[in-house]
Coordinates of C-alpha atoms in Angstrom, one line a residue:
Chain U
M23 CA 79.2 85.2 100.2
L24 CA 81.4 82.2 99.8
A25 CA 79.1 80.1 102.1
G26 CA 80.9 76.8 101.5
T27 CA 84.4 77.9 102.1
T28 CA 83.4 80.1 105.1
A29 CA 82.6 77.0 107.1
T30 CA 85.7 75.1 106.1
G31 CA 87.8 78.3 106.5
A32 CA 86.6 78.9 110.0
A33 CA 87.1 75.2 110.9
A34 CA 90.6 75.3 109.5
T35 CA 91.3 78.5 111.5
E36 CA 90.4 76.6 114.6
A37 CA 92.1 73.3 113.7
E38 CA 95.4 74.5 112.4
G39 CA 95.5 77.8 114.2
R40 CA 95.6 79.7 110.9
A41 CA 96.2 83.2 111.9
S42 CA 97.9 86.2 110.5
G43 CA 100.1 88.4 112.5
P44 CA 103.4 90.2 112.6
F45 CA 105.3 86.9 112.9
P46 CA 105.0 84.0 110.4
T47 CA 105.7 81.3 113.0
A48 CA 105.7 80.9 116.8
R49 CA 109.4 80.5 116.6
A50 CA 109.8 84.0 115.1
R51 CA 107.6 85.4 117.9
R52 CA 109.8 83.8 120.5
R53 CA 112.9 85.0 118.8
Y54 CA 111.6 88.5 118.8
R55 CA 110.9 88.4 122.5
L56 CA 114.4 87.0 123.2
V57 CA 115.9 89.8 121.1
V58 CA 114.0 92.5 123.0
A59 CA 114.9 91.0 126.3
G60 CA 118.5 90.6 125.3
L61 CA 118.7 94.2 124.1
V62 CA 117.1 95.5 127.3
A63 CA 119.6 93.6 129.4
V64 CA 122.6 94.8 127.4
A65 CA 121.3 98.4 127.4
A66 CA 120.9 98.2 131.2
L67 CA 124.4 96.8 131.6
I68 CA 125.8 99.5 129.4
A69 CA 123.9 102.2 131.3
L70 CA 125.2 100.7 134.6
G71 CA 128.7 100.4 133.2
L72 CA 128.8 104.0 132.0
L73 CA 127.6 105.2 135.5
A74 CA 129.6 102.9 137.7
W75 CA 132.8 101.8 135.8
D76 CA 135.9 103.6 137.0
N77 CA 133.7 105.4 139.7
P78 CA 136.2 105.7 142.6
M79 CA 133.4 105.6 145.3
P80 CA 131.8 102.3 146.4
L81 CA 128.6 101.4 144.6
G82 CA 125.5 102.9 146.3
S83 CA 127.4 105.3 148.5
D84 CA 126.6 109.1 148.6
G85 CA 129.7 110.0 146.7
F86 CA 129.0 107.3 144.1
W87 CA 125.7 109.0 143.2
R88 CA 127.3 112.4 143.0
I89 CA 129.7 111.2 140.4
A90 CA 127.0 109.2 138.7
E91 CA 124.8 112.3 138.5
L92 CA 127.5 114.0 136.4
R93 CA 127.4 111.1 134.0
I94 CA 123.7 110.8 133.8
T95 CA 123.5 113.8 131.5
S96 CA 125.5 112.0 128.8
L97 CA 123.4 108.9 129.3
V98 CA 120.2 110.9 128.7
V99 CA 121.8 112.5 125.7
M100 CA 122.6 109.1 124.3
A101 CA 119.1 107.9 124.9
V102 CA 117.7 110.9 123.1
V103 CA 120.0 110.5 120.1
A104 CA 119.4 106.8 120.0
V105 CA 115.6 107.1 119.9
A106 CA 115.7 110.0 117.5
Q107 CA 118.1 108.4 115.0
G108 CA 116.7 104.9 115.2
V109 CA 113.0 105.8 114.9
A110 CA 113.5 108.5 112.4
T111 CA 115.6 106.3 110.1
V112 CA 113.2 103.4 110.0
A113 CA 110.2 105.8 109.4
F114 CA 112.2 107.7 106.7
Q115 CA 113.2 104.5 104.9
T116 CA 109.5 103.4 104.9
A117 CA 108.3 106.7 103.6
A118 CA 111.0 106.8 100.9
G119 CA 110.4 103.1 100.0
N120 CA 114.1 102.5 100.1
R121 CA 116.3 100.9 102.7
I122 CA 119.6 102.2 101.8
L123 CA 118.8 105.9 102.4
T124 CA 119.3 107.9 105.6
P125 CA 117.5 111.1 106.6
S126 CA 120.8 113.0 106.4
I127 CA 120.2 112.9 102.7
L128 CA 117.8 115.8 103.3
G129 CA 120.7 118.1 104.1
F130 CA 120.4 118.3 107.9
E131 CA 124.1 117.5 108.6
A132 CA 125.2 119.9 105.8
L133 CA 123.1 122.7 107.3
Y134 CA 124.5 122.0 110.8
V135 CA 128.1 122.1 109.4
A136 CA 127.4 125.3 107.5
V137 CA 126.0 127.0 110.6
Q138 CA 128.9 126.0 112.7
T139 CA 131.5 126.9 110.1
S140 CA 130.0 130.3 109.3
A141 CA 130.0 131.1 113.0
V142 CA 133.7 130.5 113.2
Y143 CA 134.4 132.1 109.9
F144 CA 132.6 135.4 110.6
L145 CA 133.2 135.6 114.4
G146 CA 136.5 133.8 114.8
A147 CA 137.2 131.1 117.4
A148 CA 134.9 132.9 119.8
G149 CA 132.1 132.3 117.3
I150 CA 131.7 128.7 118.3
S151 CA 130.3 129.9 121.7
A152 CA 127.9 132.2 119.8
V153 CA 126.1 129.2 118.4
Q154 CA 125.8 127.6 121.8
G155 CA 123.0 128.2 124.2
V156 CA 119.3 127.3 124.4
P157 CA 118.0 129.9 122.0
Q158 CA 120.7 129.1 119.5
F159 CA 119.8 125.4 119.9
L160 CA 116.2 126.0 119.3
L161 CA 117.0 128.3 116.4
Q162 CA 119.1 125.6 114.7
V163 CA 116.3 123.0 115.2
A164 CA 113.8 125.6 113.7
L165 CA 116.2 126.3 110.8
M166 CA 116.5 122.6 109.9
M167 CA 112.8 122.0 110.2
G168 CA 112.2 125.1 108.0
L169 CA 114.5 123.7 105.3
A170 CA 112.9 120.3 105.5
T171 CA 109.3 121.7 105.4
A172 CA 110.1 124.0 102.5
L173 CA 111.6 121.0 100.6
F174 CA 108.6 118.7 101.3
G175 CA 105.9 121.2 100.8
W176 CA 107.3 122.5 97.6
L177 CA 108.0 119.2 96.0
L178 CA 105.2 117.0 97.2
R179 CA 102.5 119.5 96.4
G180 CA 103.8 120.1 92.9
R181 CA 102.2 118.4 89.9
R182 CA 105.2 116.1 89.2
G183 CA 106.3 116.0 92.8
S184 CA 107.7 112.7 94.0
V185 CA 109.7 111.5 96.9
H186 CA 112.7 110.8 94.7
V187 CA 112.9 114.2 93.1
M188 CA 112.6 115.6 96.6
L189 CA 115.6 113.5 97.8
L190 CA 117.6 114.5 94.8
V191 CA 117.0 118.2 95.6
G192 CA 118.0 117.5 99.2
I193 CA 121.3 116.0 98.0
V194 CA 122.0 119.0 95.8
I195 CA 121.2 121.5 98.6
G196 CA 123.3 119.4 101.0
G197 CA 126.2 119.3 98.5
G198 CA 126.0 123.0 97.9
L199 CA 126.1 123.8 101.6
G200 CA 128.9 121.3 102.1
S201 CA 131.0 123.1 99.4
V202 CA 130.4 126.5 100.9
S203 CA 131.5 125.1 104.3
A204 CA 134.6 123.5 102.9
F205 CA 135.5 126.8 101.2
M206 CA 135.1 128.8 104.4
Q207 CA 137.1 126.1 106.4
R208 CA 140.1 126.6 104.0
L209 CA 140.2 130.3 104.9
L210 CA 140.3 129.7 108.7
T211 CA 143.5 129.9 110.7
P212 CA 144.7 126.5 112.0
S213 CA 143.6 127.3 115.6
E214 CA 140.2 128.3 114.5
F215 CA 139.9 125.2 112.4
D216 CA 140.9 123.1 115.3
V217 CA 138.1 124.6 117.5
L218 CA 135.6 124.0 114.7
S219 CA 136.6 120.5 113.8
A220 CA 135.9 119.4 117.4
R221 CA 132.3 120.4 116.8
L222 CA 131.9 118.7 113.5
F223 CA 132.4 115.2 114.8
G224 CA 129.2 113.9 116.2
S225 CA 129.9 113.6 119.8
V226 CA 127.8 113.2 123.0
A227 CA 130.2 115.6 124.6
N228 CA 128.9 118.4 122.3
A229 CA 125.6 118.3 124.1
D230 CA 124.8 120.9 126.8
A231 CA 122.6 119.7 129.6
A232 CA 120.6 122.9 129.3
Y233 CA 119.3 121.7 125.9
L234 CA 117.7 118.5 127.4
P235 CA 114.5 120.0 128.8
F236 CA 113.7 120.9 125.2
A237 CA 115.3 118.0 123.4
V238 CA 113.7 115.2 125.5
P239 CA 110.0 116.3 125.0
L240 CA 110.5 117.1 121.3
V241 CA 112.1 113.7 120.6
A242 CA 109.5 111.9 122.8
L243 CA 106.7 113.6 120.9
G244 CA 108.1 112.7 117.5
A245 CA 108.9 109.1 118.4
V246 CA 105.5 108.5 120.1
V247 CA 103.5 110.0 117.3
L248 CA 105.4 107.9 114.7
W249 CA 104.9 104.8 116.8
L250 CA 101.2 105.4 117.1
R251 CA 101.0 105.6 113.3
S252 CA 102.8 102.3 112.9
R253 CA 99.9 100.6 111.2
R254 CA 99.8 103.3 108.6
L255 CA 103.6 103.0 108.2
D256 CA 103.0 99.2 107.6
A257 CA 100.7 100.1 104.7
L258 CA 103.0 102.9 103.5
A259 CA 105.8 100.3 103.2
L260 CA 103.8 98.6 100.4
G261 CA 104.4 101.5 98.1
R262 CA 102.3 104.4 96.8
D263 CA 99.9 102.4 94.6
V264 CA 99.1 99.6 97.0
A265 CA 98.8 102.0 100.0
T266 CA 96.5 104.2 98.0
G267 CA 94.4 101.2 97.0
L268 CA 94.1 100.3 100.7
G269 CA 92.7 103.7 101.4
V270 CA 95.8 105.5 102.8
D271 CA 96.2 109.1 101.8
H272 CA 99.7 108.5 100.6
R273 CA 100.8 112.1 100.0
R274 CA 99.4 113.4 103.3
E275 CA 100.8 110.4 105.3
T276 CA 104.3 110.8 103.6
M277 CA 104.4 114.5 104.4
L278 CA 103.5 113.9 108.1
V279 CA 106.1 111.1 108.4
L280 CA 108.8 113.2 106.8
L281 CA 107.9 116.2 109.1
L282 CA 108.2 114.0 112.2
V283 CA 111.4 112.5 110.9
S284 CA 112.9 116.0 110.3
L285 CA 111.9 117.0 113.8
L286 CA 113.8 114.0 115.3
I287 CA 116.9 114.4 113.1
A288 CA 117.0 118.2 113.6
V289 CA 116.9 117.8 117.4
S290 CA 119.5 115.1 117.3
T291 CA 121.9 117.0 115.0
A292 CA 121.5 120.2 116.9
L293 CA 122.2 118.3 120.1
V294 CA 125.3 116.3 119.2
G295 CA 126.3 117.0 115.7
P296 CA 126.2 114.8 112.6
M297 CA 125.7 111.0 113.2
V298 CA 125.5 109.9 109.6
F299 CA 125.9 106.2 110.1
L300 CA 124.2 105.5 113.4
G301 CA 120.6 105.6 112.1
F302 CA 121.4 103.6 109.0
L303 CA 123.2 100.9 110.9
V304 CA 120.6 100.7 113.6
A305 CA 117.7 100.5 111.1
T306 CA 119.3 97.8 109.0
L307 CA 120.1 95.7 112.1
A308 CA 116.6 96.3 113.5
Y309 CA 114.9 94.8 110.4
Q310 CA 117.1 91.7 110.6
L311 CA 116.7 91.2 114.3
S312 CA 112.9 91.9 114.5
G313 CA 112.0 89.7 111.5
T314 CA 108.7 91.4 110.9
Y315 CA 107.1 94.1 108.8
D316 CA 105.3 95.5 111.9
H317 CA 106.6 99.0 112.7
R318 CA 105.1 98.7 116.2
R319 CA 107.8 96.1 116.8
I320 CA 110.6 97.4 114.6
L321 CA 110.6 100.9 116.1
P322 CA 111.3 99.9 119.7
V323 CA 114.1 97.5 118.6
A324 CA 115.6 100.3 116.5
A325 CA 115.6 102.7 119.5
L326 CA 117.1 100.0 121.8
L327 CA 119.7 99.1 119.3
G328 CA 120.6 102.7 118.9
F329 CA 121.2 103.0 122.6
V330 CA 123.2 99.8 122.7
V331 CA 125.4 100.9 119.8
L332 CA 125.9 104.4 121.0
G333 CA 126.4 103.5 124.7
G334 CA 128.6 100.5 123.9
A335 CA 130.8 102.6 121.6
S336 CA 131.1 105.4 124.2
F337 CA 132.0 102.9 126.9
V338 CA 134.7 101.3 124.8
M339 CA 136.1 104.6 123.8
R340 CA 136.1 106.1 127.3
H341 CA 137.4 103.1 129.2
V342 CA 139.4 101.1 126.7
F343 CA 141.0 103.8 124.5
S344 CA 140.5 106.8 126.9
A345 CA 139.5 108.8 123.9
E346 CA 136.1 110.1 124.7
G347 CA 134.4 112.3 122.1
V348 CA 135.2 110.4 118.9
V349 CA 132.4 107.9 119.4
S350 CA 131.2 108.3 115.8
I351 CA 134.5 106.9 114.5
I352 CA 134.1 103.6 116.3
I353 CA 130.4 103.4 115.3
E354 CA 131.4 103.8 111.7
L355 CA 134.2 101.3 111.9
V356 CA 132.4 98.6 113.9
G357 CA 129.0 99.4 112.5
G358 CA 130.2 99.3 109.0
T359 CA 131.8 95.9 109.5
V360 CA 128.7 94.5 111.2
F361 CA 126.6 95.9 108.4
L362 CA 128.7 94.3 105.7
L363 CA 128.7 91.0 107.5
V364 CA 124.9 91.0 107.8
L365 CA 124.6 91.9 104.2
L366 CA 127.0 89.2 103.0
R367 CA 125.4 86.5 105.2
K368 CA 121.8 87.3 104.4
G369 CA 122.3 88.6 100.9
R370 CA 119.5 91.1 101.3
L371 CA 118.6 94.3 103.2
Chain O
M12 CA 78.3 100.6 87.6
I13 CA 81.5 102.4 86.6
Q14 CA 80.7 105.7 84.8
L15 CA 83.3 107.8 83.0
Q16 CA 82.2 111.1 81.7
D17 CA 84.4 113.3 79.5
V18 CA 87.5 111.9 81.2
R19 CA 90.8 113.5 80.0
K20 CA 94.5 113.1 80.9
D21 CA 97.0 115.3 79.1
Y22 CA 100.7 114.4 78.7
G23 CA 102.1 117.5 77.0
D24 CA 100.7 118.7 73.7
E25 CA 101.2 115.6 71.7
V26 CA 99.9 112.8 73.8
S27 CA 96.5 112.9 75.6
I28 CA 93.9 110.4 76.7
G29 CA 90.3 111.0 76.1
P30 CA 87.8 112.5 76.2
V31 CA 86.4 109.1 77.3
D32 CA 82.7 108.4 78.0
L33 CA 82.1 104.9 79.1
A34 CA 79.6 103.0 81.3
I35 CA 80.7 99.6 82.6
P36 CA 77.7 97.8 84.0
R37 CA 77.7 96.0 87.4
G38 CA 78.8 92.3 87.4
G39 CA 80.9 90.1 85.3
I40 CA 84.3 90.6 83.7
T41 CA 85.1 93.6 81.5
A42 CA 88.3 93.4 79.5
L43 CA 90.2 96.5 78.3
V44 CA 92.1 95.6 75.1
G45 CA 94.1 97.7 72.6
P46 CA 97.5 98.3 71.2
N47 CA 100.5 99.3 73.3
G48 CA 100.3 102.9 74.5
A49 CA 96.6 103.2 73.8
G50 CA 95.9 104.2 77.3
K51 CA 94.3 101.1 78.8
S52 CA 96.4 101.1 81.9
T53 CA 96.1 104.9 82.3
L54 CA 92.3 104.6 82.2
L55 CA 92.3 101.8 84.7
T56 CA 94.6 103.6 87.1
M57 CA 92.5 106.7 86.8
V58 CA 89.4 104.7 87.7
G59 CA 91.3 103.3 90.6
R60 CA 92.2 106.9 91.7
L61 CA 95.9 106.1 91.5
L62 CA 96.3 108.8 88.9
G63 CA 94.5 112.2 88.9
L64 CA 92.2 113.4 86.1
D65 CA 92.8 116.5 84.0
G66 CA 89.1 116.7 83.3
G67 CA 85.8 114.9 83.5
T68 CA 84.4 112.7 86.2
I69 CA 84.6 109.1 87.2
S70 CA 82.1 107.4 89.5
I71 CA 82.1 103.9 90.8
G72 CA 78.9 102.6 92.3
G73 CA 77.7 106.1 92.7
H74 CA 80.9 107.4 94.4
D75 CA 82.7 110.2 92.7
V76 CA 86.3 109.0 92.6
A77 CA 87.8 112.5 92.9
R78 CA 85.6 113.6 95.8
T79 CA 85.1 110.5 97.9
P80 CA 87.7 110.0 100.6
S81 CA 90.3 107.4 99.7
K82 CA 89.4 105.5 102.9
A83 CA 85.7 105.1 101.9
L84 CA 86.6 104.3 98.3
A85 CA 88.9 101.4 99.5
K86 CA 85.7 99.6 100.6
V87 CA 84.1 100.0 97.1
V88 CA 87.0 99.4 94.7
S89 CA 90.3 97.6 94.9
V90 CA 93.1 98.1 92.3
L91 CA 96.2 96.1 91.5
R92 CA 98.9 97.4 89.2
Q93 CA 101.4 95.3 87.2
E94 CA 104.5 95.8 89.2
N95 CA 104.6 95.5 92.9
H96 CA 107.9 95.8 94.7
F97 CA 107.9 96.0 98.5
V98 CA 110.7 97.0 100.7
T99 CA 109.3 94.8 103.5
R100 CA 109.5 91.0 103.5
L101 CA 106.0 89.5 103.8
T102 CA 104.5 86.1 103.9
V103 CA 101.5 85.3 101.6
R104 CA 99.2 85.4 104.6
Q105 CA 100.6 88.7 105.8
L106 CA 100.1 90.2 102.3
V107 CA 96.6 89.0 102.0
G108 CA 96.0 90.3 105.5
F109 CA 96.7 93.8 104.2
G110 CA 93.6 93.4 102.1
R111 CA 91.6 93.8 105.3
F112 CA 93.3 97.2 106.0
P113 CA 90.4 99.3 104.8
H114 CA 88.0 97.5 107.2
S115 CA 90.1 96.9 110.3
K116 CA 92.9 99.5 109.9
G117 CA 95.5 96.8 110.7
R118 CA 93.8 95.4 113.8
L119 CA 92.7 92.0 112.5
T120 CA 89.6 90.5 114.1
V121 CA 88.5 86.9 114.1
D122 CA 86.2 87.8 111.3
D123 CA 89.1 89.3 109.3
E124 CA 91.1 86.1 109.8
A125 CA 88.3 84.0 108.4
R126 CA 88.0 86.2 105.3
I127 CA 91.8 86.1 104.8
S128 CA 91.6 82.3 104.9
E129 CA 88.7 82.3 102.5
A130 CA 90.6 84.5 100.0
I131 CA 93.7 82.3 100.3
D132 CA 91.7 79.1 99.8
F133 CA 89.8 80.7 96.9
L134 CA 93.1 81.1 95.0
D135 CA 94.5 77.7 96.1
L136 CA 97.3 79.3 98.2
G137 CA 96.6 77.3 101.4
A138 CA 99.8 75.3 101.2
L139 CA 101.8 78.5 100.5
E140 CA 100.4 80.9 103.0
G141 CA 103.4 80.7 105.4
R142 CA 105.9 81.3 102.6
Y143 CA 107.6 84.6 101.9
L144 CA 106.7 86.3 98.7
D145 CA 110.3 86.3 97.5
E146 CA 110.3 82.5 97.7
L147 CA 107.4 82.1 95.3
S148 CA 107.3 81.8 91.5
G149 CA 105.9 84.7 89.4
G150 CA 102.6 82.9 89.0
Q151 CA 102.2 82.2 92.7
R152 CA 103.1 85.7 93.6
Q153 CA 100.5 87.1 91.2
R154 CA 97.9 84.9 92.7
A155 CA 98.9 86.2 96.2
Y156 CA 98.3 89.8 95.1
V157 CA 95.0 88.9 93.6
A158 CA 94.1 87.2 96.9
M159 CA 94.9 90.4 98.6
V160 CA 92.5 92.5 96.5
L161 CA 89.8 89.8 96.9
A162 CA 90.2 89.9 100.7
Q163 CA 89.5 93.6 100.4
E164 CA 85.9 92.5 99.6
T165 CA 85.1 95.4 97.3
D166 CA 82.3 95.2 94.7
Y167 CA 84.7 96.4 92.1
V168 CA 88.1 94.9 91.3
L169 CA 90.5 96.5 88.9
L170 CA 93.5 94.5 87.6
D171 CA 96.2 95.8 85.4
E172 CA 97.5 93.0 83.2
P173 CA 97.3 90.2 85.7
L174 CA 98.5 87.7 83.1
N175 CA 101.7 89.6 82.6
N176 CA 104.7 87.2 82.7
L177 CA 102.5 84.1 83.3
D178 CA 102.8 81.0 81.2
M179 CA 99.8 79.3 79.5
R180 CA 98.8 77.2 82.4
H181 CA 99.0 79.9 85.0
S182 CA 97.2 82.4 82.7
V183 CA 94.4 80.0 82.2
Q184 CA 94.2 79.3 86.0
M185 CA 94.2 83.0 86.8
M186 CA 91.4 83.7 84.3
Q187 CA 89.4 80.8 85.8
H188 CA 89.9 82.2 89.3
L189 CA 88.7 85.6 88.1
R190 CA 85.7 84.1 86.4
R191 CA 84.8 82.3 89.6
A192 CA 85.3 85.5 91.6
A193 CA 82.9 87.3 89.3
E194 CA 80.3 84.6 89.5
E195 CA 80.5 83.2 93.0
L196 CA 81.6 86.3 94.8
D197 CA 79.5 88.7 92.7
R198 CA 82.5 91.0 92.0
T199 CA 82.6 93.4 89.1
I200 CA 86.1 92.8 87.6
V201 CA 87.7 95.2 85.1
V202 CA 91.0 93.8 83.7
V203 CA 93.5 95.0 81.2
L204 CA 94.4 92.1 78.9
H205 CA 97.0 91.7 76.1
D206 CA 95.7 88.6 74.5
I207 CA 92.5 89.2 72.7
N208 CA 91.6 85.5 72.8
F209 CA 91.7 85.4 76.6
A210 CA 89.3 88.4 76.5
G211 CA 87.1 86.6 74.1
R212 CA 87.0 83.4 76.1
Y213 CA 86.6 84.8 79.7
A214 CA 85.2 88.3 79.5
D215 CA 81.5 89.3 79.4
R216 CA 82.3 92.6 77.8
I217 CA 85.3 93.9 75.8
C218 CA 86.3 97.5 75.7
A219 CA 88.7 98.4 72.9
V220 CA 90.9 101.4 73.5
K221 CA 93.0 103.1 70.8
D222 CA 94.9 106.4 70.8
G223 CA 93.4 107.3 74.2
R224 CA 89.8 106.8 73.2
V225 CA 87.3 104.0 73.6
V226 CA 86.6 102.8 70.0
E227 CA 84.5 99.7 70.6
F228 CA 82.5 98.4 73.5
G229 CA 80.5 95.3 73.4
T230 CA 80.2 91.5 73.9
P231 CA 83.0 89.3 72.7
A232 CA 80.8 88.2 69.8
E233 CA 80.5 91.9 68.7
I234 CA 84.2 92.6 69.1
L235 CA 85.8 89.4 67.8
R236 CA 85.3 90.2 64.1
D237 CA 87.9 90.6 61.4
D238 CA 87.1 94.2 60.6
V239 CA 86.8 95.4 64.2
L240 CA 90.0 93.8 65.4
S241 CA 92.1 94.7 62.3
A242 CA 91.1 98.4 62.8
V243 CA 91.8 98.4 66.5
F244 CA 95.1 96.7 66.4
E245 CA 96.2 98.1 63.0
T246 CA 97.3 94.7 61.8
P247 CA 95.4 92.0 59.8
V248 CA 93.4 89.8 62.1
R249 CA 91.3 86.9 61.0
V250 CA 88.6 85.5 63.3
I251 CA 88.0 81.8 63.0
E252 CA 85.5 79.5 64.7
G253 CA 87.3 77.6 67.5
P254 CA 86.1 74.7 69.6
D255 CA 85.0 77.2 72.4
G256 CA 83.9 80.2 70.4
P257 CA 85.7 82.6 68.0
L258 CA 89.5 82.8 67.9
A259 CA 91.5 85.7 66.6
V260 CA 94.4 84.6 64.4
Y261 CA 97.1 87.2 63.8
Y262 CA 100.3 85.3 63.6

């Protein structure tokens, strides 16, 4: 086949170095390496800063490590949330074929808010402790996974099932749960509402160290499996028709990706509460910074960025504003601004 | 050979496609023509397993489309629809590289690279291979998609209106490329065309579809006749003798 052009094609490949790959030019490849190196350095600095800044004991001493140990928990929580949100959002946007969606559209946050609100509504201020604990944590994860699986299974298996119909139903369910929660919140006493509202802001401080032995492996599992399927995600990003033409079982692959995404988001939400904007911001920046279609390279950048954003925001809030616990506010403020800047400068997502 | 037996697709009570029985032989270009809404694209997408059947069987080169795993089928038949919107930003070469996905699952070998270069050169995209798709004109982009399905190296290639939105020059070039792909690369190409004269000039066989059924199937000489075309398109068509064969005049 094509005997004539084979020879010239092969010669050209050698002569000009015609090669495909995740990066169009050598410059793009160098840039990617620099971005990853820079992110790793910044992440390390932030981790060190969170452990050592304002630590009264001298660096490296016995007392220093005792204080640092207390802070390591929140560092691990941030890493778990960063990986979960970053990886899940990129994979979700690929599966949905849309880069302005976030997985929270599936109703996870709304379900979390509904669970927390009903606990306080039915059991009073003490109720908030009734939804804390390892079994409760796992139950919440299971509940969110159950909701997601029902949604995907029902809609994608149906005759006219499509990702978009599924997302719409997710929005409707989320909206419904949100209204029920809002109604119950109106009926709470001010003190009960105060207790509740602290739980409804996504915050690293919400996390209990006892959840980590379950959260870490679950998130690691979800993220690693998604990363291993990167090449299929690349094909999935070409849309249903092209992906099918290339031999990817689109429906099966989409289901699997969405299940893994819901595992990641469920764990993250049950751990720290709603983080609506983090994943969206991180995914958008990850596409820009990595400059490739290759998920094997986008996903690590997204996870690293997630840690940098979350850790950086916590550091600023803790040591500049002395207002720990409202990290999601600064993420939305700074993140939103960065996002708009990128969008205005590049003119595309 | 592509064999359709008793193929049906139902859209509610009013609209349905089929039953269609059709055998498209191996080799050459087969053009699907017919009025809007006749079901040409539906038939093509069903053959390319992008759309499920409601009845009947389709086989391509002996593989039953409904039962053969999608992975295996991707080495036998490639299919390209009219509209392609990607969320990712790709260069021409990266896009064509995806054509090798069924063979290499995304891990491109030296051999894959050579075949990608071949497909790019075959469609004269060499100078554009490093450009992003959103930096190309419609005609260039269309050629890049066709290069991708050629790089897939399947015996059967299905194209849904590849001339859509192309001007005269690019339409002619595209049909010449397809002609060469059929002859030099020995591909069996099935293509949905809107312009009956392009079908008459470049296709080996024309299949006329109307109201969800195949009403005519034959060589261009058999199809390009006043009575046949007027009946298929429900508008008066006169066929005159042009410099390169018959021409349908319907303006």
